[in-house]
PDB file of C-alpha atoms in Angstrom:
ATOM      1  CA  MET A   1       7.547  -1.605 -17.668  1.00 79.00           C
ATOM      2  CA  GLY A   2       4.890  -1.591 -14.983  1.00 92.00           C
ATOM      3  CA  THR A   3       4.468   1.200 -12.445  1.00 97.00           C
ATOM      4  CA  ILE A   4       6.065   0.586  -9.050  1.00 98.00           C
ATOM      5  CA  THR A   5       4.293   2.345  -6.176  1.00 98.00           C
ATOM      6  CA  MET A   6       5.416   2.220  -2.548  1.00 98.00           C
ATOM      7  CA  LEU A   7       3.068   2.721   0.391  1.00 97.00           C
ATOM      8  CA  THR A   8       4.722   4.033   3.502  1.00 96.00           C
ATOM      9  CA  SER A   9       3.794   5.554   6.851  1.00 95.00           C
ATOM     10  CA  ALA A  10       5.343   7.176   9.890  1.00 92.00           C
ATOM     11  CA  LYS A  11       4.320   4.276  12.114  1.00 87.00           C
ATOM     12  CA  ASP A  12       2.772   0.861  11.937  1.00 85.00           C
ATOM     13  CA  GLY A  13      -0.925   0.325  12.573  1.00 85.00           C
ATOM     14  CA  VAL A  14      -2.360   3.065  10.347  1.00 91.00           C
ATOM     15  CA  GLY A  15      -3.950   0.595   7.920  1.00 91.00           C
ATOM     16  CA  LYS A  16      -1.266   0.671   5.238  1.00 93.00           C
ATOM     17  CA  SER A  17      -1.423  -3.064   4.436  1.00 93.00           C
ATOM     18  CA  THR A  18      -5.208  -2.946   4.090  1.00 92.00           C
ATOM     19  CA  ILE A  19      -4.894  -0.027   1.685  1.00 95.00           C
ATOM     20  CA  ALA A  20      -2.185  -1.831  -0.301  1.00 96.00           C
ATOM     21  CA  VAL A  21      -4.399  -4.875  -0.823  1.00 95.00           C
ATOM     22  CA  PHE A  22      -7.672  -3.098  -1.592  1.00 94.00           C
ATOM     23  CA  LEU A  23      -5.988  -0.540  -3.816  1.00 96.00           C
ATOM     24  CA  GLY A  24      -4.622  -3.603  -5.597  1.00 97.00           C
ATOM     25  CA  VAL A  25      -8.172  -4.966  -5.850  1.00 95.00           C
ATOM     26  CA  ALA A  26      -9.371  -1.700  -7.400  1.00 95.00           C
ATOM     27  CA  LEU A  27      -6.543  -1.645  -9.945  1.00 97.00           C
ATOM     28  CA  ALA A  28      -7.094  -5.319 -10.800  1.00 96.00           C
ATOM     29  CA  GLN A  29     -10.786  -4.640 -11.357  1.00 93.00           C
ATOM     30  CA  GLN A  30      -9.738  -2.131 -14.018  1.00 91.00           C
ATOM     31  CA  ASN A  31      -8.164  -5.085 -15.877  1.00 93.00           C
ATOM     32  CA  GLU A  32      -4.661  -4.127 -14.782  1.00 96.00           C
ATOM     33  CA  LYS A  33      -2.503  -7.029 -13.626  1.00 98.00           C
ATOM     34  CA  THR A  34      -1.366  -6.042 -10.140  1.00 98.00           C
ATOM     35  CA  LEU A  35       1.138  -7.475  -7.664  1.00 98.00           C
ATOM     36  CA  VAL A  36       1.311  -6.488  -3.986  1.00 98.00           C
ATOM     37  CA  ILE A  37       4.686  -7.154  -2.354  1.00 97.00           C
ATOM     38  CA  GLU A  38       4.868  -7.117   1.436  1.00 95.00           C
ATOM     39  CA  LEU A  39       8.177  -5.606   2.543  1.00 91.00           C
ATOM     40  CA  ASP A  40       7.897  -6.107   6.296  1.00 80.00           C
ATOM     41  CA  ASN A  41      10.127  -9.028   7.271  1.00 73.00           C
ATOM     42  CA  GLY A  42       8.975 -10.769  10.415  1.00 63.00           C
ATOM     43  CA  PHE A  43       5.464  -9.336  10.362  1.00 73.00           C
ATOM     44  CA  ARG A  44       3.069 -10.845   7.848  1.00 84.00           C
ATOM     45  CA  SER A  45      -0.493  -9.600   7.342  1.00 89.00           C
ATOM     46  CA  ILE A  46      -1.373  -9.386   3.655  1.00 92.00           C
ATOM     47  CA  ASP A  47      -2.073 -13.121   3.455  1.00 92.00           C
ATOM     48  CA  VAL A  48      -5.044 -12.608   5.796  1.00 91.00           C
ATOM     49  CA  ILE A  49      -6.193  -9.380   4.158  1.00 92.00           C
ATOM     50  CA  SER A  50      -5.890 -10.802   0.620  1.00 93.00           C
ATOM     51  CA  ALA A  51      -7.557 -14.130   1.566  1.00 92.00           C
ATOM     52  CA  THR A  52      -4.446 -16.112   0.609  1.00 93.00           C
ATOM     53  CA  PHE A  53      -3.772 -17.437   4.105  1.00 89.00           C
ATOM     54  CA  GLY A  54      -2.684 -21.081   3.892  1.00 87.00           C
ATOM     55  CA  LYS A  55      -1.950 -20.828   0.163  1.00 89.00           C
ATOM     56  CA  LEU A  56       1.480 -19.254   0.490  1.00 84.00           C
ATOM     57  CA  VAL A  57       4.246 -21.860   0.403  1.00 89.00           C
ATOM     58  CA  TYR A  58       7.121 -19.491  -0.367  1.00 94.00           C
ATOM     59  CA  ASP A  59       7.717 -15.823   0.415  1.00 93.00           C
ATOM     60  CA  LEU A  60       9.745 -12.773  -0.559  1.00 93.00           C
ATOM     61  CA  ASP A  61      12.856 -14.039   1.194  1.00 92.00           C
ATOM     62  CA  ASP A  62      12.714 -17.324  -0.730  1.00 93.00           C
ATOM     63  CA  ALA A  63      12.562 -15.394  -4.001  1.00 94.00           C
ATOM     64  CA  LEU A  64      15.377 -12.995  -3.089  1.00 92.00           C
ATOM     65  CA  SER A  65      17.667 -15.752  -1.841  1.00 90.00           C
ATOM     66  CA  GLY A  66      17.240 -17.758  -5.037  1.00 90.00           C
ATOM     67  CA  ARG A  67      15.758 -20.758  -3.259  1.00 92.00           C
ATOM     68  CA  VAL A  68      12.794 -20.611  -5.653  1.00 95.00           C
ATOM     69  CA  GLU A  69      11.853 -18.781  -8.798  1.00 95.00           C
ATOM     70  CA  PRO A  70       9.918 -15.576  -7.994  1.00 95.00           C
ATOM     71  CA  ARG A  71       6.710 -16.873  -9.608  1.00 94.00           C
ATOM     72  CA  LYS A  72       6.574 -19.681  -7.012  1.00 96.00           C
ATOM     73  CA  ALA A  73       6.403 -17.087  -4.235  1.00 96.00           C
ATOM     74  CA  ILE A  74       3.462 -15.303  -5.889  1.00 97.00           C
ATOM     75  CA  VAL A  75      -0.127 -16.326  -5.220  1.00 97.00           C
ATOM     76  CA  GLU A  76      -3.292 -15.109  -6.919  1.00 97.00           C
ATOM     77  CA  SER A  77      -5.804 -13.549  -4.539  1.00 95.00           C
ATOM     78  CA  PRO A  78      -9.450 -14.645  -4.744  1.00 93.00           C
ATOM     79  CA  LEU A  79     -10.509 -11.058  -4.050  1.00 92.00           C
ATOM     80  CA  ALA A  80     -10.093 -10.072  -7.686  1.00 93.00           C
ATOM     81  CA  GLU A  81      -8.986 -11.507 -10.980  1.00 95.00           C
ATOM     82  CA  ASN A  82      -5.537 -10.121 -11.897  1.00 97.00           C
ATOM     83  CA  LEU A  83      -4.552  -9.530  -8.251  1.00 97.00           C
ATOM     84  CA  TYR A  84      -1.451 -11.311  -6.944  1.00 98.00           C
ATOM     85  CA  VAL A  85       0.507 -11.124  -3.691  1.00 97.00           C
ATOM     86  CA  MET A  86       4.023 -11.916  -2.502  1.00 97.00           C
ATOM     87  CA  SER A  87       4.169 -12.111   1.265  1.00 94.00           C
ATOM     88  CA  ALA A  88       6.933 -11.226   3.692  1.00 90.00           C
ATOM     89  CA  PRO A  89       8.554 -14.058   5.668  1.00 87.00           C
ATOM     90  CA  PHE A  90       7.400 -14.752   9.209  1.00 80.00           C
ATOM     91  CA  LYS A  91      10.977 -14.480  10.469  1.00 75.00           C
ATOM     92  CA  SER A  92      13.123 -11.409  10.048  1.00 69.00           C
ATOM     93  CA  SER A  93      15.931 -11.810   7.534  1.00 70.00           C
ATOM     94  CA  SER A  94      18.651  -9.743   5.915  1.00 73.00           C
ATOM     95  CA  LEU A  95      17.726  -8.118   2.635  1.00 78.00           C
ATOM     96  CA  LYS A  96      20.097  -6.708   0.045  1.00 87.00           C
ATOM     97  CA  ILE A  97      18.748  -3.605  -1.613  1.00 92.00           C
ATOM     98  CA  GLU A  98      20.220  -4.457  -4.994  1.00 94.00           C
ATOM     99  CA  ASP A  99      18.497  -7.877  -4.939  1.00 93.00           C
ATOM    100  CA  PHE A 100      15.130  -6.317  -4.158  1.00 94.00           C
ATOM    101  CA  VAL A 101      15.529  -3.683  -6.853  1.00 95.00           C
ATOM    102  CA  ARG A 102      16.493  -6.336  -9.397  1.00 95.00           C
ATOM    103  CA  LEU A 103      13.493  -8.476  -8.426  1.00 96.00           C
ATOM    104  CA  THR A 104      10.894  -5.708  -8.596  1.00 96.00           C
ATOM    105  CA  ARG A 105      12.184  -4.387 -11.902  1.00 95.00           C
ATOM    106  CA  SER A 106      12.104  -7.845 -13.456  1.00 96.00           C
ATOM    107  CA  LEU A 107       8.546  -8.388 -12.184  1.00 96.00           C
ATOM    108  CA  GLY A 108       7.634  -5.018 -13.636  1.00 95.00           C
ATOM    109  CA  GLU A 109       7.953  -6.626 -17.055  1.00 95.00           C
ATOM    110  CA  GLU A 110       4.983  -8.865 -16.223  1.00 96.00           C
ATOM    111  CA  TYR A 111       2.750  -6.710 -14.041  1.00 98.00           C
ATOM    112  CA  GLU A 112       1.182  -3.368 -14.897  1.00 97.00           C
ATOM    113  CA  HIS A 113       1.276  -2.330 -11.263  1.00 98.00           C
ATOM    114  CA  ILE A 114       3.518  -3.349  -8.387  1.00 98.00           C
ATOM    115  CA  ILE A 115       2.492  -2.052  -4.964  1.00 98.00           C
ATOM    116  CA  ILE A 116       5.149  -2.305  -2.249  1.00 97.00           C
ATOM    117  CA  ASP A 117       3.679  -2.443   1.254  1.00 96.00           C
ATOM    118  CA  THR A 118       6.621  -0.913   3.111  1.00 93.00           C
ATOM    119  CA  ALA A 119       7.336  -1.327   6.807  1.00 86.00           C
ATOM    120  CA  ALA A 120       7.618   1.826   8.915  1.00 81.00           C
ATOM    121  CA  THR A 121      11.396   1.521   9.266  1.00 84.00           C
ATOM    122  CA  ALA A 122      14.117   3.610   7.671  1.00 85.00           C
ATOM    123  CA  GLY A 123      15.700   0.563   6.035  1.00 88.00           C
ATOM    124  CA  ALA A 124      12.483  -0.626   4.426  1.00 89.00           C
ATOM    125  CA  VAL A 125      11.592   2.870   3.218  1.00 92.00           C
ATOM    126  CA  PHE A 126      15.023   3.328   1.636  1.00 92.00           C
ATOM    127  CA  THR A 127      14.859  -0.125   0.012  1.00 93.00           C
ATOM    128  CA  ALA A 128      11.452   0.559  -1.525  1.00 95.00           C
ATOM    129  CA  ALA A 129      12.454   4.073  -2.563  1.00 96.00           C
ATOM    130  CA  SER A 130      15.400   2.619  -4.480  1.00 96.00           C
ATOM    131  CA  CYS A 131      13.031   1.222  -7.117  1.00 96.00           C
ATOM    132  CA  ALA A 132       9.708   3.035  -6.604  1.00 97.00           C
ATOM    133  CA  MET A 133       8.447   5.416  -9.258  1.00 97.00           C
ATOM    134  CA  ARG A 134       6.016   7.060  -6.854  1.00 97.00           C
ATOM    135  CA  ALA A 135       5.061   6.937  -3.203  1.00 98.00           C
ATOM    136  CA  ILE A 136       1.867   7.135  -1.191  1.00 98.00           C
ATOM    137  CA  ILE A 137       2.129   8.269   2.414  1.00 98.00           C
ATOM    138  CA  VAL A 138      -0.619   6.858   4.627  1.00 97.00           C
ATOM    139  CA  THR A 139      -1.458   8.863   7.727  1.00 96.00           C
ATOM    140  CA  THR A 140      -4.215   9.258  10.264  1.00 94.00           C
ATOM    141  CA  ALA A 141      -5.472  12.677  11.341  1.00 92.00           C
ATOM    142  CA  ASP A 142      -3.685  12.791  14.690  1.00 90.00           C
ATOM    143  CA  PRO A 143      -0.983  15.384  15.499  1.00 91.00           C
ATOM    144  CA  VAL A 144       1.873  12.931  16.144  1.00 92.00           C
ATOM    145  CA  ASN A 145       1.313  10.977  12.953  1.00 94.00           C
ATOM    146  CA  ILE A 146       0.949  14.177  10.945  1.00 95.00           C
ATOM    147  CA  ARG A 147       4.245  15.552  12.255  1.00 95.00           C
ATOM    148  CA  ASN A 148       6.120  12.304  11.625  1.00 95.00           C
ATOM    149  CA  SER A 149       4.564  11.896   8.171  1.00 96.00           C
ATOM    150  CA  LYS A 150       6.119  15.233   7.242  1.00 96.00           C
ATOM    151  CA  GLN A 151       9.486  13.703   8.077  1.00 95.00           C
ATOM    152  CA  ILE A 152       8.679  10.746   5.824  1.00 96.00           C
ATOM    153  CA  GLU A 153       7.842  13.176   3.000  1.00 96.00           C
ATOM    154  CA  GLU A 154      11.204  14.908   3.437  1.00 96.00           C
ATOM    155  CA  ASN A 155      13.028  11.564   3.518  1.00 95.00           C
ATOM    156  CA  LEU A 156      11.376  10.495   0.264  1.00 96.00           C
ATOM    157  CA  GLN A 157      12.486  13.710  -1.386  1.00 96.00           C
ATOM    158  CA  GLU A 158      16.041  13.002  -0.219  1.00 96.00           C
ATOM    159  CA  TYR A 159      15.746   9.511  -1.730  1.00 95.00           C
ATOM    160  CA  SER A 160      14.778  11.143  -5.066  1.00 95.00           C
ATOM    161  CA  VAL A 161      11.134  10.054  -4.934  1.00 96.00           C
ATOM    162  CA  SER A 162       9.399  13.267  -5.934  1.00 93.00           C
ATOM    163  CA  ASN A 163       6.043  11.867  -7.060  1.00 97.00           C
ATOM    164  CA  ILE A 164       4.423  11.704  -3.620  1.00 98.00           C
ATOM    165  CA  ARG A 165       0.732  11.379  -2.811  1.00 97.00           C
ATOM    166  CA  LEU A 166      -1.193  11.307   0.473  1.00 98.00           C
ATOM    167  CA  ILE A 167      -3.995   9.125   1.833  1.00 97.00           C
ATOM    168  CA  ILE A 168      -5.652  10.156   5.076  1.00 96.00           C
ATOM    169  CA  ASN A 169      -7.004   6.967   6.615  1.00 94.00           C
ATOM    170  CA  ARG A 170      -9.438   6.106   9.412  1.00 91.00           C
ATOM    171  CA  VAL A 171     -11.007   9.538   9.398  1.00 90.00           C
ATOM    172  CA  VAL A 172     -13.617  10.073  12.123  1.00 86.00           C
ATOM    173  CA  THR A 173     -15.543  13.285  11.508  1.00 81.00           C
ATOM    174  CA  SER A 174     -16.540  13.679  15.164  1.00 80.00           C
ATOM    175  CA  GLN A 175     -12.888  13.688  16.235  1.00 79.00           C
ATOM    176  CA  ILE A 176     -12.077  16.492  13.816  1.00 77.00           C
ATOM    177  CA  LYS A 177     -15.101  18.466  15.007  1.00 68.00           C
ATOM    178  CA  ALA A 178     -13.894  17.921  18.579  1.00 75.00           C
ATOM    179  CA  GLY A 179     -10.663  19.716  17.671  1.00 75.00           C
ATOM    180  CA  MET A 180      -8.106  16.920  17.264  1.00 79.00           C
ATOM    181  CA  VAL A 181      -7.043  18.815  14.114  1.00 84.00           C
ATOM    182  CA  PRO A 182      -8.653  21.926  12.593  1.00 83.00           C
ATOM    183  CA  ASP A 183      -9.644  20.145   9.358  1.00 89.00           C
ATOM    184  CA  LEU A 184      -8.283  17.859   6.649  1.00 90.00           C
ATOM    185  CA  ASP A 185      -6.651  20.806   4.870  1.00 92.00           C
ATOM    186  CA  PHE A 186      -4.467  21.200   7.948  1.00 93.00           C
ATOM    187  CA  VAL A 187      -3.282  17.594   7.528  1.00 95.00           C
ATOM    188  CA  ILE A 188      -2.500  18.113   3.837  1.00 94.00           C
ATOM    189  CA  ASP A 189      -0.679  21.420   4.362  1.00 96.00           C
ATOM    190  CA  SER A 190       1.331  20.089   7.308  1.00 96.00           C
ATOM    191  CA  ILE A 191       2.654  17.063   5.396  1.00 97.00           C
ATOM    192  CA  GLY A 192       3.087  18.824   2.057  1.00 96.00           C
ATOM    193  CA  ALA A 193       1.993  15.996  -0.232  1.00 97.00           C
ATOM    194  CA  GLN A 194      -0.837  16.019  -2.768  1.00 95.00           C
ATOM    195  CA  LEU A 195      -4.001  14.357  -1.479  1.00 95.00           C
ATOM    196  CA  ILE A 196      -5.209  11.370  -3.470  1.00 96.00           C
ATOM    197  CA  GLY A 197      -7.711   9.810  -1.069  1.00 95.00           C
ATOM    198  CA  VAL A 198      -9.597  10.060   2.212  1.00 94.00           C
ATOM    199  CA  ILE A 199     -10.805   6.856   3.828  1.00 93.00           C
ATOM    200  CA  PRO A 200     -13.262   7.078   6.737  1.00 90.00           C
ATOM    201  CA  GLU A 201     -13.342   4.652   9.617  1.00 85.00           C
ATOM    202  CA  LEU A 202     -15.844   2.034   8.460  1.00 79.00           C
ATOM    203  CA  SER A 203     -16.789  -1.248  10.099  1.00 77.00           C
ATOM    204  CA  GLU A 204     -17.015  -3.026   6.731  1.00 77.00           C
ATOM    205  CA  LEU A 205     -13.391  -2.109   6.042  1.00 73.00           C
ATOM    206  CA  THR A 206     -12.326  -3.403   9.447  1.00 71.00           C
ATOM    207  CA  LEU A 207     -14.110  -6.704   8.866  1.00 72.00           C
ATOM    208  CA  ALA A 208     -12.736  -7.015   5.338  1.00 70.00           C
ATOM    209  CA  SER A 209      -9.158  -6.410   6.477  1.00 70.00           C
ATOM    210  CA  ALA A 210      -9.569  -9.171   9.063  1.00 68.00           C
ATOM    211  CA  GLY A 211     -10.717 -11.589   6.380  1.00 67.00           C
ATOM    212  CA  VAL A 212     -14.166 -11.895   7.972  1.00 61.00           C
ATOM    213  CA  THR A 213     -16.159 -10.461   5.067  1.00 62.00           C
ATOM    214  CA  SER A 214     -15.581  -8.903   1.672  1.00 68.00           C
ATOM    215  CA  PHE A 215     -17.350  -5.901   0.242  1.00 66.00           C
ATOM    216  CA  THR A 216     -19.150  -5.855  -3.069  1.00 69.00           C
ATOM    217  CA  PRO A 217     -18.077  -3.778  -6.092  1.00 67.00           C
ATOM    218  CA  ASN A 218     -21.009  -1.424  -5.470  1.00 75.00           C
ATOM    219  CA  SER A 219     -20.283  -0.844  -1.792  1.00 83.00           C
ATOM    220  CA  PHE A 220     -19.231   2.600  -0.552  1.00 84.00           C
ATOM    221  CA  SER A 221     -15.843   1.216   0.532  1.00 85.00           C
ATOM    222  CA  MET A 222     -15.074  -0.224  -2.889  1.00 87.00           C
ATOM    223  CA  LYS A 223     -16.116   3.021  -4.557  1.00 90.00           C
ATOM    224  CA  ILE A 224     -13.598   4.851  -2.372  1.00 92.00           C
ATOM    225  CA  TYR A 225     -10.790   2.556  -3.489  1.00 93.00           C
ATOM    226  CA  SER A 226     -11.904   2.594  -7.119  1.00 93.00           C
ATOM    227  CA  ASN A 227     -11.778   6.372  -7.128  1.00 94.00           C
ATOM    228  CA  ILE A 228      -8.317   6.381  -5.527  1.00 96.00           C
ATOM    229  CA  ALA A 229      -7.095   3.910  -8.163  1.00 96.00           C
ATOM    230  CA  ALA A 230      -8.539   6.063 -10.944  1.00 94.00           C
ATOM    231  CA  ARG A 231      -6.956   9.216  -9.508  1.00 94.00           C
ATOM    232  CA  LEU A 232      -3.645   7.383  -9.198  1.00 93.00           C
ATOM    233  CA  ASN A 233      -3.883   6.614 -12.917  1.00 91.00           C
ATOM    234  CA  GLY A 234      -4.412  10.288 -13.691  1.00 91.00           C
ATOM    235  CA  ASN A 235      -8.191  10.261 -14.084  1.00 92.00           C
ATOM    236  CA  ASP A 236     -10.536  12.817 -12.563  1.00 88.00           C
ATOM    237  CA  ARG A 237     -12.588  11.217  -9.790  1.00 87.00           C
ATOM    238  CA  PRO A 238     -14.174  12.859  -6.716  1.00 79.00           C
ATOM    239  CA  LEU A 239     -13.001  12.300  -3.182  1.00 78.00           C
ATOM    240  CA  LEU A 240     -15.638  10.340  -1.298  1.00 61.00           C
ATOM    241  CA  VAL A 241     -15.837  11.543   2.286  1.00 57.00           C
ATOM    242  CA  MET A 242     -18.678  10.818   4.690  1.00 50.00           C
TER     243      MET A 242
END
């Protein structure tokens, strides 16, 4: 049975989908067959980030409704061998939790990792938590997001997801020095989840997430994600912070 990991956040726009895809790239590059499922009905983005735009004929809703077999809604990403994606539908639709749980668990027989890119809504978080083995909270280092991410951490505990990690994304050192927050330790202590990665604000990441460019395996950005993937798998790797 593969490992099911959910990525969640207190609000949209913190870079969660980008992290889901490029964490998937890093895991796939370690020869681990990885599937990223986008659980954000009505708002699709991973097709652009994963360079599968125009290749997706079917989506998550098609698979859950039984209109097609799940494998027909899964597309291999050209970003890495062993990386696959299942996109959310463009239009919002009803989703039964038991159907999603059944789907992800059956796919877990084929994939070593399933990453669920969860929308910042209570319903989506609860749905993902119903089958996730661990969770990663994605936050930025601003006071509002930090406070609300603490609430997400408490909700996950209530949903019986106790294996919770934290990624601090879009870190700008000058903003921390200017006093937006005292330091990154303040972010970690306020949310109460174990840190697994820090991702600085980098132009190459912004361009990659927009599908404009891709970064090489030896780039600083890819090393960040590779280290996060290794740490997620229980290996000792340093945090890379500029």
